[in-house]
Amino acid sequence: MHTDIHAFCRLGIVVSMAYPSCSNSEQDYHESLKKLLIDPTFQVMEIGSLPFSSLYESVPAMIKSAHCDCTYSGHSLLFAKKLNINSLDEEERVQAVQTLKKGIDEAYAMGAEEFQFLSRGYEKGKEASYLDALIASTNELCAYAKSKGSMPVVLEVFDHTIDKKSLLGPSSLVKKYAEAVCPAYDNFGIMIDCSHIPMIGESIDEAVEPIKQYIKHVHVGNTLISDPNHPSFGDYHPRFGYPGSENDTEYLAAFLQKMKDIGYLTEGGKNILSFEVKPQAGEDADLVVTNAKRTLQDAWRRVQ
């Protein structure tokens, strides 16, 4: 495409992934966020539970001053407490739901336009039971978010067997899940990430077609799954073209073409397309972010 991709979506970036050092101190967080906010490439900052309490006032103010938007990821809330939102243990499931409800409160307080979460672990052979538990939890979260305002809730699809080992997962399960939740809640949708698709073992078409009408948010990134002994193996989001990795310009172009074909990327559209990229050992974060922007430009030129 020769038209600027900004005419088809809003570009975003996951702040803590792009600049892992932002969790070191309040100053590091401010400096990292500012680098992204002064770059007009980005219209959306993807944040989550903040590492220092003082940031809850300054971060939303910075984002607002830059005329930028933000979303809120609740993933770390579950990771930190090792909670399973689709647990078959009802006490744990309820605790996970309550934890994410607090995250929804934070998201509203910070002015976020969307709340994100993910499914968690499962036992092979019991996927149906775990899916029922996830549906019950999601219904509660959607109802709670709706009671507070108009902020949508989205579930991000992760890998099923490699790293996060999340229930969702394969598109067949994602479809059953979305079909169960969406008729009851119009504030719900699915997030996909092109870095997770190779980990699930699906092609772009296999991952997208069954759930295309439910996709409300998209991440782009890369993964390395060719060598289980490599320190970047799994869900570590290396830069595009990282040695031994799966995704580079050609793959990203094919993914963007699919997003355009299904109407997610459409001229005049405001859907979010966000980078999830992370510097690997010894890499410079600024260069990794630039890699992402340059790769996106090159890939977008190939989209018809």
Coordinates of C-alpha atoms in Angstrom, one line a residue:
M1 CA 0.0 0.0 0.0
H2 CA 1.3 3.5 -0.8
T3 CA -1.2 5.2 1.6
D4 CA 0.2 5.8 5.1
I5 CA -0.9 3.0 7.4
H6 CA -2.1 5.6 9.8
A7 CA -5.0 6.2 7.5
F8 CA -6.1 2.6 8.2
C9 CA -5.6 2.3 12.0
R10 CA -4.2 3.7 15.1
L11 CA -0.6 2.4 15.8
G12 CA 0.3 1.5 19.4
I13 CA 3.1 -0.1 21.4
V14 CA 3.3 -2.1 24.6
V15 CA 5.4 0.2 26.7
S16 CA 6.9 -2.2 29.3
M17 CA 7.8 -4.6 26.6
A18 CA 9.6 -2.1 24.4
Y19 CA 11.5 -0.6 27.4
P20 CA 11.9 -3.2 30.1
S21 CA 14.1 -0.8 32.1
C22 CA 11.0 1.3 32.8
S23 CA 10.3 -0.9 35.8
N24 CA 13.6 0.1 37.4
S25 CA 12.5 3.5 38.8
E26 CA 10.0 6.2 38.4
Q27 CA 12.5 8.2 36.4
D28 CA 13.1 5.3 34.0
Y29 CA 9.4 4.9 33.5
H30 CA 8.9 8.6 32.7
E31 CA 11.9 8.7 30.3
S32 CA 10.8 5.5 28.5
L33 CA 7.2 6.7 28.2
K34 CA 8.3 10.1 27.0
K35 CA 10.4 8.6 24.2
L36 CA 7.3 6.9 22.8
L37 CA 4.9 9.8 23.4
I38 CA 7.1 12.3 21.5
D39 CA 7.1 9.9 18.5
P40 CA 4.1 10.8 16.3
T41 CA 4.2 7.2 15.0
F42 CA 2.2 6.1 18.0
Q43 CA -1.4 7.0 18.9
V44 CA -1.9 4.4 21.6
M45 CA 0.2 3.5 24.7
E46 CA -0.5 0.0 26.0
I47 CA 0.2 0.0 29.7
G48 CA -1.0 -2.0 32.7
S49 CA -0.5 -2.1 36.4
L50 CA 2.2 0.4 37.1
P51 CA 5.3 -0.4 39.1
F52 CA 5.2 2.7 41.3
S53 CA 2.2 4.2 43.0
S54 CA 3.2 7.8 42.1
L55 CA 2.9 6.9 38.4
Y56 CA -0.9 6.6 38.6
E57 CA -1.1 10.4 38.5
S58 CA 1.8 11.3 36.3
V59 CA 1.4 8.6 33.5
P60 CA -2.2 9.5 32.5
A61 CA -1.3 13.2 32.6
M62 CA 1.7 12.6 30.2
I63 CA -0.5 10.5 27.9
K64 CA -3.2 13.1 27.9
S65 CA -0.7 16.0 27.3
A66 CA 0.7 14.2 24.2
H67 CA -2.9 13.8 22.8
C68 CA -2.5 10.0 23.0
D69 CA -4.8 7.2 24.0
C70 CA -4.0 4.2 26.2
T71 CA -5.2 0.6 26.9
Y72 CA -4.7 -1.4 30.1
S73 CA -3.4 -5.0 30.2
G74 CA -4.4 -7.1 33.2
H75 CA -2.0 -9.9 32.3
S76 CA 0.6 -9.0 35.0
L77 CA -2.1 -9.1 37.7
L78 CA -2.7 -12.8 37.1
F79 CA 1.0 -13.5 36.6
A80 CA 2.0 -11.8 39.8
K81 CA -0.4 -13.8 42.0
K82 CA -0.1 -17.0 39.8
L83 CA -3.9 -17.0 39.4
N84 CA -5.9 -18.9 36.8
I85 CA -9.0 -17.1 35.5
N86 CA -10.2 -20.5 34.1
S87 CA -9.3 -22.6 37.2
L88 CA -11.6 -25.5 38.0
D89 CA -11.0 -24.6 41.6
E90 CA -13.9 -22.2 42.2
E91 CA -12.1 -20.4 45.0
E92 CA -9.1 -19.6 42.8
R93 CA -11.3 -18.7 39.9
V94 CA -13.3 -16.2 42.0
Q95 CA -10.0 -14.7 43.3
A96 CA -8.7 -14.3 39.8
V97 CA -12.0 -12.5 38.8
Q98 CA -11.8 -10.2 41.8
T99 CA -8.2 -9.4 41.0
L100 CA -9.1 -8.5 37.4
K101 CA -12.1 -6.4 38.6
K102 CA -9.6 -4.3 40.5
G103 CA -7.7 -4.0 37.3
I104 CA -10.8 -2.7 35.5
D105 CA -11.2 -0.1 38.3
E106 CA -7.6 1.0 37.7
A107 CA -8.1 1.1 33.9
Y108 CA -11.1 3.4 34.3
A109 CA -9.3 5.6 36.8
M110 CA -6.4 5.9 34.3
G111 CA -8.6 6.8 31.4
A112 CA -7.9 3.6 29.5
E113 CA -10.1 2.8 26.5
E114 CA -9.9 -1.0 26.8
F115 CA -9.2 -3.7 29.4
Q116 CA -7.2 -6.8 28.3
F117 CA -6.7 -10.2 29.9
L118 CA -5.7 -13.8 29.0
S119 CA -6.7 -17.3 29.7
R120 CA -4.4 -19.4 31.8
G121 CA -3.3 -23.1 32.2
Y122 CA -5.4 -26.2 31.7
E123 CA -5.1 -30.0 32.0
K124 CA -5.0 -31.9 28.7
G125 CA -8.3 -33.7 28.2
K126 CA -10.3 -31.3 30.3
E127 CA -10.3 -28.4 27.9
A128 CA -14.1 -28.3 27.8
S129 CA -14.4 -27.8 31.6
Y130 CA -11.7 -25.1 31.6
L131 CA -13.5 -23.4 28.8
D132 CA -16.8 -23.3 30.8
A133 CA -14.9 -21.8 33.7
L134 CA -13.3 -19.2 31.4
I135 CA -16.7 -18.3 29.9
A136 CA -18.2 -17.8 33.4
S137 CA -15.3 -15.6 34.4
T138 CA -15.5 -13.5 31.2
N139 CA -19.2 -13.0 31.7
E140 CA -18.5 -11.6 35.1
L141 CA -15.8 -9.3 33.9
C142 CA -17.9 -8.0 31.0
A143 CA -20.8 -7.3 33.3
Y144 CA -18.6 -5.5 35.8
A145 CA -16.9 -3.4 33.1
K146 CA -20.3 -2.5 31.6
S147 CA -21.6 -1.4 35.0
K148 CA -18.8 1.1 35.3
G149 CA -19.0 2.6 31.8
S150 CA -18.4 1.8 28.1
M151 CA -14.9 0.3 28.2
P152 CA -14.6 -2.9 26.2
V153 CA -13.0 -6.1 27.5
V154 CA -10.8 -8.2 25.2
L155 CA -9.1 -11.6 25.7
E156 CA -5.7 -12.0 24.1
V157 CA -5.0 -15.3 22.4
F158 CA -1.7 -16.8 23.5
D159 CA 0.3 -20.0 22.8
H160 CA -1.2 -23.3 23.9
T161 CA 1.7 -25.6 24.5
I162 CA 5.1 -23.8 24.4
D163 CA 5.5 -20.9 26.9
K164 CA 2.4 -19.4 28.5
K165 CA 0.5 -22.6 27.7
S166 CA -2.8 -20.9 27.8
L167 CA -6.1 -22.5 27.2
L168 CA -6.7 -20.1 24.3
G169 CA -5.0 -21.1 22.3
P170 CA -6.2 -22.8 19.1
S171 CA -8.7 -21.0 16.9
S172 CA -11.2 -23.8 17.3
L173 CA -11.4 -23.2 21.1
V174 CA -11.3 -19.4 20.6
K175 CA -14.3 -19.7 18.3
K176 CA -16.4 -21.7 20.8
Y177 CA -15.5 -19.2 23.5
A178 CA -16.3 -16.1 21.5
E179 CA -19.6 -17.7 20.3
A180 CA -20.6 -18.2 23.9
V181 CA -19.7 -14.7 25.2
C182 CA -20.4 -12.3 22.4
P183 CA -24.2 -12.8 22.1
A184 CA -24.6 -11.7 25.7
Y185 CA -22.0 -8.9 25.8
D186 CA -21.4 -6.4 23.1
N187 CA -18.4 -5.0 25.1
F188 CA -16.3 -8.1 24.5
G189 CA -13.9 -9.1 21.8
I190 CA -10.7 -11.1 20.9
M191 CA -7.1 -9.8 20.6
I192 CA -4.8 -11.7 18.3
D193 CA -1.0 -11.4 18.1
C194 CA 0.9 -12.5 15.0
S195 CA 3.8 -13.5 17.2
H196 CA 1.6 -16.1 18.9
I197 CA 0.3 -17.7 15.7
P198 CA 3.5 -19.7 14.9
M199 CA 3.6 -20.9 18.5
I200 CA 0.1 -22.3 18.2
G201 CA 1.1 -24.1 15.0
E202 CA -1.5 -22.5 12.8
S203 CA -1.2 -20.6 9.5
I204 CA -2.5 -17.0 9.4
D205 CA -5.7 -18.1 7.7
E206 CA -6.3 -20.9 10.2
A207 CA -5.8 -18.6 13.1
V208 CA -7.9 -15.7 11.7
E209 CA -10.7 -17.0 9.5
P210 CA -12.8 -18.8 12.2
I211 CA -12.8 -15.8 14.6
K212 CA -12.5 -12.8 12.2
Q213 CA -15.8 -11.3 13.2
Y214 CA -14.7 -11.2 16.9
I215 CA -11.3 -9.6 16.5
K216 CA -11.2 -6.2 18.3
H217 CA -7.5 -5.7 18.8
V218 CA -4.3 -6.7 17.1
H219 CA -0.7 -7.0 18.1
V220 CA 2.3 -7.6 15.8
G221 CA 5.6 -9.1 16.8
N222 CA 7.9 -12.0 16.5
T223 CA 8.8 -15.2 18.2
L224 CA 11.7 -17.8 18.2
I225 CA 10.6 -21.4 18.5
S226 CA 13.2 -23.2 16.4
D227 CA 15.6 -23.9 19.4
P228 CA 14.2 -24.8 22.8
N229 CA 17.6 -24.1 24.3
H230 CA 17.8 -20.6 23.0
P231 CA 17.4 -17.9 25.7
S232 CA 14.8 -16.1 23.5
F233 CA 12.8 -19.3 23.0
G234 CA 9.0 -18.8 23.4
D235 CA 7.0 -15.7 24.1
Y236 CA 9.9 -13.2 24.3
H237 CA 9.0 -11.0 21.3
P238 CA 12.4 -10.5 19.7
R239 CA 12.7 -7.9 16.9
F240 CA 11.6 -8.7 13.4
G241 CA 14.3 -10.7 11.6
Y242 CA 16.0 -11.9 14.8
P243 CA 18.3 -14.8 13.9
G244 CA 16.4 -18.1 14.0
S245 CA 13.1 -16.4 14.5
E246 CA 9.8 -16.9 12.7
N247 CA 8.5 -13.5 11.6
D248 CA 10.1 -10.8 9.3
T249 CA 8.9 -8.5 6.7
E250 CA 7.3 -11.1 4.4
Y251 CA 5.3 -12.7 7.2
L252 CA 4.2 -9.3 8.6
A253 CA 3.0 -8.3 5.1
A254 CA 1.0 -11.4 4.8
F255 CA -0.6 -10.8 8.2
L256 CA -1.4 -7.2 7.4
Q257 CA -2.9 -8.3 4.1
K258 CA -5.2 -10.6 6.0
M259 CA -6.2 -7.9 8.5
K260 CA -7.0 -5.6 5.5
D261 CA -8.9 -8.4 3.7
I262 CA -11.2 -9.1 6.7
G263 CA -11.9 -5.4 7.2
Y264 CA -9.9 -4.8 10.4
L265 CA -7.6 -2.4 8.6
T266 CA -9.8 -0.2 6.5
E267 CA -9.3 3.3 5.2
G268 CA -10.5 5.8 7.8
G269 CA -10.6 3.1 10.4
K270 CA -9.5 3.6 14.0
N271 CA -8.8 0.0 15.1
I272 CA -5.6 -0.5 17.1
L273 CA -2.5 -2.2 15.6
S274 CA 0.2 -2.4 18.3
F275 CA 3.8 -3.5 18.4
E276 CA 4.8 -6.0 21.0
V277 CA 8.6 -6.1 20.7
K278 CA 11.3 -6.5 23.3
P279 CA 15.1 -6.0 23.2
Q280 CA 16.9 -9.3 23.7
A281 CA 20.2 -9.6 25.7
G282 CA 22.6 -6.9 24.8
E283 CA 20.2 -5.1 22.4
D284 CA 19.4 -1.4 22.4
A285 CA 15.7 -0.7 23.0
D286 CA 15.6 2.4 20.8
L287 CA 17.0 0.4 17.9
V288 CA 14.4 -2.4 18.4
V289 CA 11.6 0.1 18.3
T290 CA 13.0 1.6 15.1
N291 CA 13.3 -1.9 13.7
A292 CA 9.6 -2.4 14.3
K293 CA 8.6 0.8 12.6
R294 CA 10.8 0.2 9.6
T295 CA 9.6 -3.3 9.2
L296 CA 6.0 -2.2 9.3
Q297 CA 6.7 0.4 6.6
D298 CA 8.3 -2.2 4.4
A299 CA 5.6 -4.7 5.0
W300 CA 2.8 -2.2 4.4
R301 CA 4.2 -1.4 1.0
R302 CA 3.6 -5.0 -0.1
V303 CA -0.1 -5.0 0.9
Q304 CA -2.6 -4.7 -1.9

